[in-house]
CSV table of C-alpha atoms and ligand atoms in Angstrom, one decimal:
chain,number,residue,atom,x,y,z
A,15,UNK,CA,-20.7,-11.0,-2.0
A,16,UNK,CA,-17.9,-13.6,-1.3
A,17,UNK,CA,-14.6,-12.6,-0.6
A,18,UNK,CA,-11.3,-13.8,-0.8
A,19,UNK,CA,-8.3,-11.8,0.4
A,20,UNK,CA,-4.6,-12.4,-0.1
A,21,UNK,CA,-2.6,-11.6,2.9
A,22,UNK,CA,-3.8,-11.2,6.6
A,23,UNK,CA,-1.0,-10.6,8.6
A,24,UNK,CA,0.6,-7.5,6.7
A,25,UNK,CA,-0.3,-4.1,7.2
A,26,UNK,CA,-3.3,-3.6,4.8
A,27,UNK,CA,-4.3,-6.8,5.7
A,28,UNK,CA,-4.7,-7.6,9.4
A,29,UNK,CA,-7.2,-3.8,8.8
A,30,UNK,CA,-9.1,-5.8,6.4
A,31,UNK,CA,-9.8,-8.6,8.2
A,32,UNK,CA,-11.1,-6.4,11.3
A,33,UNK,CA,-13.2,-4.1,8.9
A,34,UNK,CA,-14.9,-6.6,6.5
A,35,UNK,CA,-15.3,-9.6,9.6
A,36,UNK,CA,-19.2,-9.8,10.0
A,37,UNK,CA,-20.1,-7.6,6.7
A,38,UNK,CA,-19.4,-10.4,3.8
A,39,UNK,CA,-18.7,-13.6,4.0
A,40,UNK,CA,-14.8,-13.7,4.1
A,41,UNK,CA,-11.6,-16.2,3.8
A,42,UNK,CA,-8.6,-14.8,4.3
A,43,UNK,CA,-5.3,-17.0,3.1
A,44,UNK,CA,-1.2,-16.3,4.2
A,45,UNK,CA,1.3,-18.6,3.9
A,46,UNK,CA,1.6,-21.8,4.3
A,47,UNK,CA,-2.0,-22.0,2.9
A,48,UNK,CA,-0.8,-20.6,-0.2
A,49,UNK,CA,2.9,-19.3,-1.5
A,50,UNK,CA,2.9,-16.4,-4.0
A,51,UNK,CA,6.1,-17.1,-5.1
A,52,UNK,CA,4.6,-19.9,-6.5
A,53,UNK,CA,1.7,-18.4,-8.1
A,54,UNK,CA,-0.2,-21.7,-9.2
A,55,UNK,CA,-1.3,-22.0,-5.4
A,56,UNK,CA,-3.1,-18.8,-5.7
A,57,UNK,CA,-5.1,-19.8,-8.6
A,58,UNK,CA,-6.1,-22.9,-7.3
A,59,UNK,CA,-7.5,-21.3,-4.1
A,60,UNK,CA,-9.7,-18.9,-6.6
A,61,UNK,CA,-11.0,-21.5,-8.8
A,62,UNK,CA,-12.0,-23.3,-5.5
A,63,UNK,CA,-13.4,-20.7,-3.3
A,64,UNK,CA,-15.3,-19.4,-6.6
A,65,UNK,CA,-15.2,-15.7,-4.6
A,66,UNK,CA,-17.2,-12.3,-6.1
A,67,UNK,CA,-14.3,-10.4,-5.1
A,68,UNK,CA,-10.5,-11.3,-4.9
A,69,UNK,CA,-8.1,-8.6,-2.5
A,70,UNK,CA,-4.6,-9.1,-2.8
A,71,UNK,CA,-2.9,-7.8,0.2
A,72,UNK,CA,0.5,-10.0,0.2
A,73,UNK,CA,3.4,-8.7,-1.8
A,74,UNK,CA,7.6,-8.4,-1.7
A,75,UNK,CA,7.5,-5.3,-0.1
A,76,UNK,CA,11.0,-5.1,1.1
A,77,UNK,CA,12.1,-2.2,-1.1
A,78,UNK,CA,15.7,-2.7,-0.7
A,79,UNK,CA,16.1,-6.1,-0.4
A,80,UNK,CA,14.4,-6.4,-3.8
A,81,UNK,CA,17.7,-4.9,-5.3
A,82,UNK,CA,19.4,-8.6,-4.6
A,83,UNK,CA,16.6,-10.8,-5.6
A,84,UNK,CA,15.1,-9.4,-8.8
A,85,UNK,CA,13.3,-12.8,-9.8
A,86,UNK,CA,11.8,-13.4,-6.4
A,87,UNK,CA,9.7,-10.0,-6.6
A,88,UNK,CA,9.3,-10.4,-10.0
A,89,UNK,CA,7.1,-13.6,-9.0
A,90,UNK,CA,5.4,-12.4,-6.3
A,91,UNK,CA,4.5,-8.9,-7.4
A,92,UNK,CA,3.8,-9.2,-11.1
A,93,UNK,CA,3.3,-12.9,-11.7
A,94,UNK,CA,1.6,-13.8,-8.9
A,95,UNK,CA,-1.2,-11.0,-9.2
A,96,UNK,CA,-1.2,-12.1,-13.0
A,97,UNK,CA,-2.1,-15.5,-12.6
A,98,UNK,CA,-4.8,-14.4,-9.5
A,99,UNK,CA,-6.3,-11.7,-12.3
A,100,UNK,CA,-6.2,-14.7,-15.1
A,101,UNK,CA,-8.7,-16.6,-12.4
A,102,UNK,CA,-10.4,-14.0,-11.7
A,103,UNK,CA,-11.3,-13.4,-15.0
A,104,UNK,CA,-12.6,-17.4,-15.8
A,105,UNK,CA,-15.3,-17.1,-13.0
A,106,UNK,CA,-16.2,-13.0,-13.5
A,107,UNK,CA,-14.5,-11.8,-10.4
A,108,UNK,CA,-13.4,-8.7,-9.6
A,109,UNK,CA,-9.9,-8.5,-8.4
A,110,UNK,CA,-8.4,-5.0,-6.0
A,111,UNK,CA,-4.9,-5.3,-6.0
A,112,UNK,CA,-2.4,-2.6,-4.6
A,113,UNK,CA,0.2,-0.7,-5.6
A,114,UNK,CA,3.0,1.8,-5.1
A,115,UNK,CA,3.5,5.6,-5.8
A,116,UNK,CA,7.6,4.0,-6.6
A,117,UNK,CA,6.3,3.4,-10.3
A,118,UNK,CA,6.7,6.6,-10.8
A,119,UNK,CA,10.4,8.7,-10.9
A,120,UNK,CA,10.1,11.1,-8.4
A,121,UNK,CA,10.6,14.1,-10.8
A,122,UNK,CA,7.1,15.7,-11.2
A,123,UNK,CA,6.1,19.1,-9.1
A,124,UNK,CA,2.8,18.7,-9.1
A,125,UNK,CA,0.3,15.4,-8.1
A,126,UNK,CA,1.1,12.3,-10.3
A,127,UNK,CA,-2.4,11.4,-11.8
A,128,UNK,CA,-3.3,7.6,-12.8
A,129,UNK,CA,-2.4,9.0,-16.3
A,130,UNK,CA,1.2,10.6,-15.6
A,131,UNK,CA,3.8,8.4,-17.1
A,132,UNK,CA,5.5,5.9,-15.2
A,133,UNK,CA,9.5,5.1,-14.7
A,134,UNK,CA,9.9,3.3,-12.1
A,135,UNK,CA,13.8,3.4,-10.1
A,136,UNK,CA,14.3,0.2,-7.9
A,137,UNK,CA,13.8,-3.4,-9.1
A,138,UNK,CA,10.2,-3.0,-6.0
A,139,UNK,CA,8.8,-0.2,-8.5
A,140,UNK,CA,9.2,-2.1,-11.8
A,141,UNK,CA,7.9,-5.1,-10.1
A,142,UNK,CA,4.9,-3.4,-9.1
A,143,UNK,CA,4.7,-1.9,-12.3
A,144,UNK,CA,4.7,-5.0,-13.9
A,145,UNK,CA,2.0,-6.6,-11.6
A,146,UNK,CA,0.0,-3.1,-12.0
A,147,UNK,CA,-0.3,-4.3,-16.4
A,148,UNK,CA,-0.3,-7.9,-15.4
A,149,UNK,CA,-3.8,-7.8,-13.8
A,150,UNK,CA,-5.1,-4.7,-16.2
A,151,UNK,CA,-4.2,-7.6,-19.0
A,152,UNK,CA,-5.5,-10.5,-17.5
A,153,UNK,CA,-8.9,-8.7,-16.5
A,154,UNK,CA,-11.1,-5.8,-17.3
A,155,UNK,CA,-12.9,-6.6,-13.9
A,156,UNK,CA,-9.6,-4.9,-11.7
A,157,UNK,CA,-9.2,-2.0,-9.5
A,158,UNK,CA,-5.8,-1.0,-8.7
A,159,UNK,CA,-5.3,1.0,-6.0
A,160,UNK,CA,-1.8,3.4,-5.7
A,161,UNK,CA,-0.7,4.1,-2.4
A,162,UNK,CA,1.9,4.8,-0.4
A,163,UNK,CA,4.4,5.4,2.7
A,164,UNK,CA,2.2,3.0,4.9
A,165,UNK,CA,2.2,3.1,8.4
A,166,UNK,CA,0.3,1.3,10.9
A,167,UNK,CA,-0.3,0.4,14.5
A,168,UNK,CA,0.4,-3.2,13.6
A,169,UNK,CA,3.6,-4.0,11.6
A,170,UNK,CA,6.9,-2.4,11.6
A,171,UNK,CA,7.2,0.6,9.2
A,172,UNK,CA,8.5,4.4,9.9
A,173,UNK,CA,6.6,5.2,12.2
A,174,UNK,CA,7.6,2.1,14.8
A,175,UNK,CA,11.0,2.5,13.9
A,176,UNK,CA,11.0,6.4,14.9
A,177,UNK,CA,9.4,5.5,17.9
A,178,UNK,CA,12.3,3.1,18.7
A,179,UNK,CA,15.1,4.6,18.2
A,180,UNK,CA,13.7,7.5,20.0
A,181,UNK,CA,13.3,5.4,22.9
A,182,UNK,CA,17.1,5.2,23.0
A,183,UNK,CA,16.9,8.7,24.0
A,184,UNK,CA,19.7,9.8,20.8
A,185,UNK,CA,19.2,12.7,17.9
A,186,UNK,CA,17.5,11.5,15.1
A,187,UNK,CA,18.9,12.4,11.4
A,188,UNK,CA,15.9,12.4,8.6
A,189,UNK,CA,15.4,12.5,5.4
A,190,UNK,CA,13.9,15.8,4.3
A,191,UNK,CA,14.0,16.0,0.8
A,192,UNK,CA,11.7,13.0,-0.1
A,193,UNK,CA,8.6,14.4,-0.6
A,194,UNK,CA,5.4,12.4,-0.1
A,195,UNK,CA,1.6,11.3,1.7
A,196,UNK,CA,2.1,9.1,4.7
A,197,UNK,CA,-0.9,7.1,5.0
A,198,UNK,CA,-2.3,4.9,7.7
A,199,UNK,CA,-3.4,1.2,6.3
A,200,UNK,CA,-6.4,1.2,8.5
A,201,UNK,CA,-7.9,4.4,5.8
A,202,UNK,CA,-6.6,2.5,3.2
A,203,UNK,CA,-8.3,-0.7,4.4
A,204,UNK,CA,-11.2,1.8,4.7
A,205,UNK,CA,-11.3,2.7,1.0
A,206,UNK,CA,-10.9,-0.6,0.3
A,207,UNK,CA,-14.2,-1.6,1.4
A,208,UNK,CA,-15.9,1.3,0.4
A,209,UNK,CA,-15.1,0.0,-2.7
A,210,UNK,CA,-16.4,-3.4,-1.9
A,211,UNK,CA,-19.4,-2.1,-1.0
A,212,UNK,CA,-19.8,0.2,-4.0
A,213,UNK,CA,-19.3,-4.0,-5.7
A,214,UNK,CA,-22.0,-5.2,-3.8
A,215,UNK,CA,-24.4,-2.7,-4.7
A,216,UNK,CA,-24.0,-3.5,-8.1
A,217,UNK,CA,-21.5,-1.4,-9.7
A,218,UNK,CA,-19.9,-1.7,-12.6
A,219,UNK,CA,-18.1,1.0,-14.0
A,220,UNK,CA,-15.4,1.6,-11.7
A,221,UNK,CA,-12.6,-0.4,-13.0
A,222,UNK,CA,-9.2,0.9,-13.6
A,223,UNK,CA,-6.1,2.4,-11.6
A,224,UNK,CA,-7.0,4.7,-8.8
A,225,UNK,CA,-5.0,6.5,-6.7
A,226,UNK,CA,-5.5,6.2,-2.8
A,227,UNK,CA,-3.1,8.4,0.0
A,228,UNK,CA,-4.2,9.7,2.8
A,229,UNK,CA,-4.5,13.7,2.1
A,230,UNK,CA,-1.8,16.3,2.3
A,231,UNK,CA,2.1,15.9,1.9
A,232,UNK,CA,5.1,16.3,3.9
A,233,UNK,CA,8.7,14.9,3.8
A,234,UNK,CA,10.2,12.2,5.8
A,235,UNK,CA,11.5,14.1,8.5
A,236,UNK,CA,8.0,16.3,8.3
A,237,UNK,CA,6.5,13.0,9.4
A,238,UNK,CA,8.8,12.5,12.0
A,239,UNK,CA,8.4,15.7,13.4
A,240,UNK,CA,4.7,15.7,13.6
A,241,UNK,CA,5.3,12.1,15.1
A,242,UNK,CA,7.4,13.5,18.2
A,243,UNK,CA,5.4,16.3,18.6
A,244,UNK,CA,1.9,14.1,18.8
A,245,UNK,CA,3.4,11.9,21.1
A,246,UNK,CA,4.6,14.7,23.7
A,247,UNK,CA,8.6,13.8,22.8
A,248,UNK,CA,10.0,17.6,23.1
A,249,UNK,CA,13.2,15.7,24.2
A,250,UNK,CA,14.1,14.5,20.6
A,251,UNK,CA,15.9,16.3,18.4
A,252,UNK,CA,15.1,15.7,14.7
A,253,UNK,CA,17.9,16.7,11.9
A,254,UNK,CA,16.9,17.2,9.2
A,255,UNK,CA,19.2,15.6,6.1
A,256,UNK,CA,19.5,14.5,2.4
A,257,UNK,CA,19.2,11.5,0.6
A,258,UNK,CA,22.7,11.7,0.0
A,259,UNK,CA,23.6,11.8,3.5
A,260,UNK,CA,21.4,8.6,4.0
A,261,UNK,CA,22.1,6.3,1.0
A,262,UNK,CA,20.0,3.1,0.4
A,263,UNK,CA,20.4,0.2,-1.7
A,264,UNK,CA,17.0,0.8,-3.8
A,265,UNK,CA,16.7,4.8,-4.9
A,266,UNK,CA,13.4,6.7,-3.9
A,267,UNK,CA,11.3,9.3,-5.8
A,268,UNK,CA,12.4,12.5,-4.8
A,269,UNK,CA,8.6,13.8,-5.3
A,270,UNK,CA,5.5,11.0,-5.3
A,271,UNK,CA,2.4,12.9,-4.5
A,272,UNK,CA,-0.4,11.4,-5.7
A,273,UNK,CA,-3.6,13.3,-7.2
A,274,UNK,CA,-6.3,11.2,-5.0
A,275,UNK,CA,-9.3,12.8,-7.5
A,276,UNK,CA,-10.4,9.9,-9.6
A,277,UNK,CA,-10.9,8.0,-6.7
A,278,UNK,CA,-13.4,10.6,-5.2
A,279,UNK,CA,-15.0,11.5,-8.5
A,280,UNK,CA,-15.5,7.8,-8.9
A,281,UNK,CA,-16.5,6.0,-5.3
A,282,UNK,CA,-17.0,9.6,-3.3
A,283,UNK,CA,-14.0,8.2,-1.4
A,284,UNK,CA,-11.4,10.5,0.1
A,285,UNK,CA,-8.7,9.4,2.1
A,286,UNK,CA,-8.3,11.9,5.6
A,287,UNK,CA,-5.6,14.0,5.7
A,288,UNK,CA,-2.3,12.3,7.2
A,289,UNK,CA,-2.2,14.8,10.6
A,290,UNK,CA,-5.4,13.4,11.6
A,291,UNK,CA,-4.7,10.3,10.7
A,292,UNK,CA,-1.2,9.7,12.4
A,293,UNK,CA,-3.2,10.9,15.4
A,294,UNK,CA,-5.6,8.0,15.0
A,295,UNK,CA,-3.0,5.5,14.5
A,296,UNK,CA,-0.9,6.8,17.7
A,297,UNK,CA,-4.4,6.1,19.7
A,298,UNK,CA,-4.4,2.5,18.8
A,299,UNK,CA,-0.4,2.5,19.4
B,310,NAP,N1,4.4,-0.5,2.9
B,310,NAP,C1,4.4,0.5,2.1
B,310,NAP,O1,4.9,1.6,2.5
B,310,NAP,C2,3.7,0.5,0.8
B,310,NAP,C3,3.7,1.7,0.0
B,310,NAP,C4,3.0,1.6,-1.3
B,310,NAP,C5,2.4,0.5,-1.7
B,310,NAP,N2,2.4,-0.6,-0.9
B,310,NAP,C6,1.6,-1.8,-1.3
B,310,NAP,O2,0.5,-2.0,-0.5
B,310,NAP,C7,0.2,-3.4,-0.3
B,310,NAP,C8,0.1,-3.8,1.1
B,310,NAP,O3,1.4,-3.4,1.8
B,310,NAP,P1,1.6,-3.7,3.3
B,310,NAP,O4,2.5,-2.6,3.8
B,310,NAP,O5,0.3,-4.0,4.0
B,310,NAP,O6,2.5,-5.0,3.2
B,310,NAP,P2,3.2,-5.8,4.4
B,310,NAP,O7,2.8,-5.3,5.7
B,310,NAP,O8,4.7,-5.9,4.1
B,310,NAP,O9,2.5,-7.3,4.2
B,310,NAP,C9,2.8,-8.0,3.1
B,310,NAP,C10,2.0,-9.3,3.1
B,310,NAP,O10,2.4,-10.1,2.0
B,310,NAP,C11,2.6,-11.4,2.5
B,310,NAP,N3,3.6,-12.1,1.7
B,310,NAP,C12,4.9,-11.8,1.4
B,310,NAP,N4,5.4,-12.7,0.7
B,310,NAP,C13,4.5,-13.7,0.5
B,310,NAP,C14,4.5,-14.9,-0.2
B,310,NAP,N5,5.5,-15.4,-0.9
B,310,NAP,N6,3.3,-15.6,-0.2
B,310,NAP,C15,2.2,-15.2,0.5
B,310,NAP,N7,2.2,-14.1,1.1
B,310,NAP,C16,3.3,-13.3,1.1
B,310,NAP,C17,3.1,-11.2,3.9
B,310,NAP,O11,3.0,-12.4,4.7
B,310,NAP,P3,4.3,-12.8,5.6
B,310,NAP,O12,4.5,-11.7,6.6
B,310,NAP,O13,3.8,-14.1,6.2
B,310,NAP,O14,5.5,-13.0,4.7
B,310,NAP,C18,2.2,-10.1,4.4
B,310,NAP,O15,0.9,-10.6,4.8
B,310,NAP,C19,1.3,-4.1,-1.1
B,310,NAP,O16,0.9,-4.4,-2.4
B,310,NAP,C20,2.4,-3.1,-1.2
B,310,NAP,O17,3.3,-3.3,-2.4
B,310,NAP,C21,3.0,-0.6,0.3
């Protein structure tokens, strides 16, 4: 089983390369090797790698500066995994591409299913969303995994940020009525080749979209305050406040739980809960 991932050095990625080095043959490629916003160099990497299995890990994931340059992550979230899928497809291979819990609104109560209806608010989400019926066009042979509020040891996200500013010793003002599952890469990355694996050993009925958060929910300044308290910081005072109070360029779902059951009715894959995991992460910190 021959793989070829998109993306090393994000997030999702660099977890990838340390959990599938020495269990399948592997090429990973980042820029300058190839340029997603000019999706032709993709495609000619798959048609000449000829891989089983094709991970795309790169995308524009800078959800506000995607407000000012509409085209650019229209390219490399939606036409880029297109034309990866398209290749996929003329040499049968199976392509796990990402995706965000931002395609949806923000307005449900209750876990969005694969099947809840999707309305995406910033120009990120309907990029995604576009690259989410891009690939499931191009190629029956996808799996689509929905995820979101990554965090990792490796990167800069929330969770270095907080860690940060707390440094600087000041009160903290967060976000509290965003509700949603912070979730480490490195499960993610997990899942991922759980999946592969599943692949290798010959399945073939586990196509589609599939949901994949670490377990549990809690707010933005929820996550923070678990993150001060795991990391012995009874110094820091955390406010909590609204969206209003902290205005951004792209708007964020008020509500984007995701219902994580298809993916362990399907692969027996469940992602930890996000306590545990944030404790996991802070270890490798
Ligand atoms: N981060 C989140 O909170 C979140 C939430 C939900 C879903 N997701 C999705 O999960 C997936 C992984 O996210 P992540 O957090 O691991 O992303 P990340 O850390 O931001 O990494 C993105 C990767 O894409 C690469 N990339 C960006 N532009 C590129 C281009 N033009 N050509 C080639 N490579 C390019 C980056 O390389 P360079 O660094 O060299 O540019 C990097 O390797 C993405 O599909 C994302 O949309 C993320």
């Amino acid at each position: 089983m021959k793989i070829l991932v998109f993306g090393r050095v994000g997030q999702v990625g660099s977890a990838l390369a340390e959990l599938l080095a020495g269990r399948y043959p592997v090429q990973f490629l980042d820029q300058p090797e190839i340029d997603l916003a000019e999706p032709a160099s993709a495609v000619a990497q798959v048609r000449s790698q000829q891989p089983d299995v094709v991970i795309n890990a790169a995308a524009y994931t800078a959800v506000d500066k995607a407000q000012a340059e509409p085209e650019l992550a229209h390219v490399i979230n939606a036409q880029a995994p297109a034309a990866m899928a398209a290749a996929c497809a003329e040499i049968d291979a199976t392509i796990i591409h990402y995706s965000t819990d931002y395609v949806f609104d923000g307005g449900a109560t209750e876990p969005y299913t694969e099947e809840a209806p999707v309305a995406p608010q910033s120009v990120y989400g309907m990029s995604k969303l576009a690259g989410e019926q891009a690939v499931q066009a191009a190629s029956d042979r996808h799996i689509i995994l929905r995820t979101a509020w990554l965090y990792s040891h490796l990167g800069q996200n929330f969770v270095k940020t907080m860690l940060r500013l707390a440094a600087a010793g000041k009160p903290l003002r967060v976000v509290a009525d965003q509700v949603g599952s912070p979730t480490y890469a490195w499960d993610l990355a997990q899942a991922t080749v759980g999946i592969v694996d599943a692949l290798a050993a010959g399945r073939e009925d586990g196509f589609g979209i599939f949901h994949a958060t670490n377990s549990g929910m809690t707010s933005w300044h929820g996550f923070a305050a678990k993150l001060f308290e795991l990391t012995g910081h009874d110094d820091i005072a955390v406010v909590p406040i609204t969206t209003a109070e902290y205005p951004t360029p792209a708007p964020r779902p008020a509500y984007s739980v995701l219902s994580c059951a298809r993916l362990k009715q399907g692969y027996g894959i469940e992602l930890p809960d996000w306590r545990e995991a944030l404790t996991r992460c802070l270890a490798r910190l």
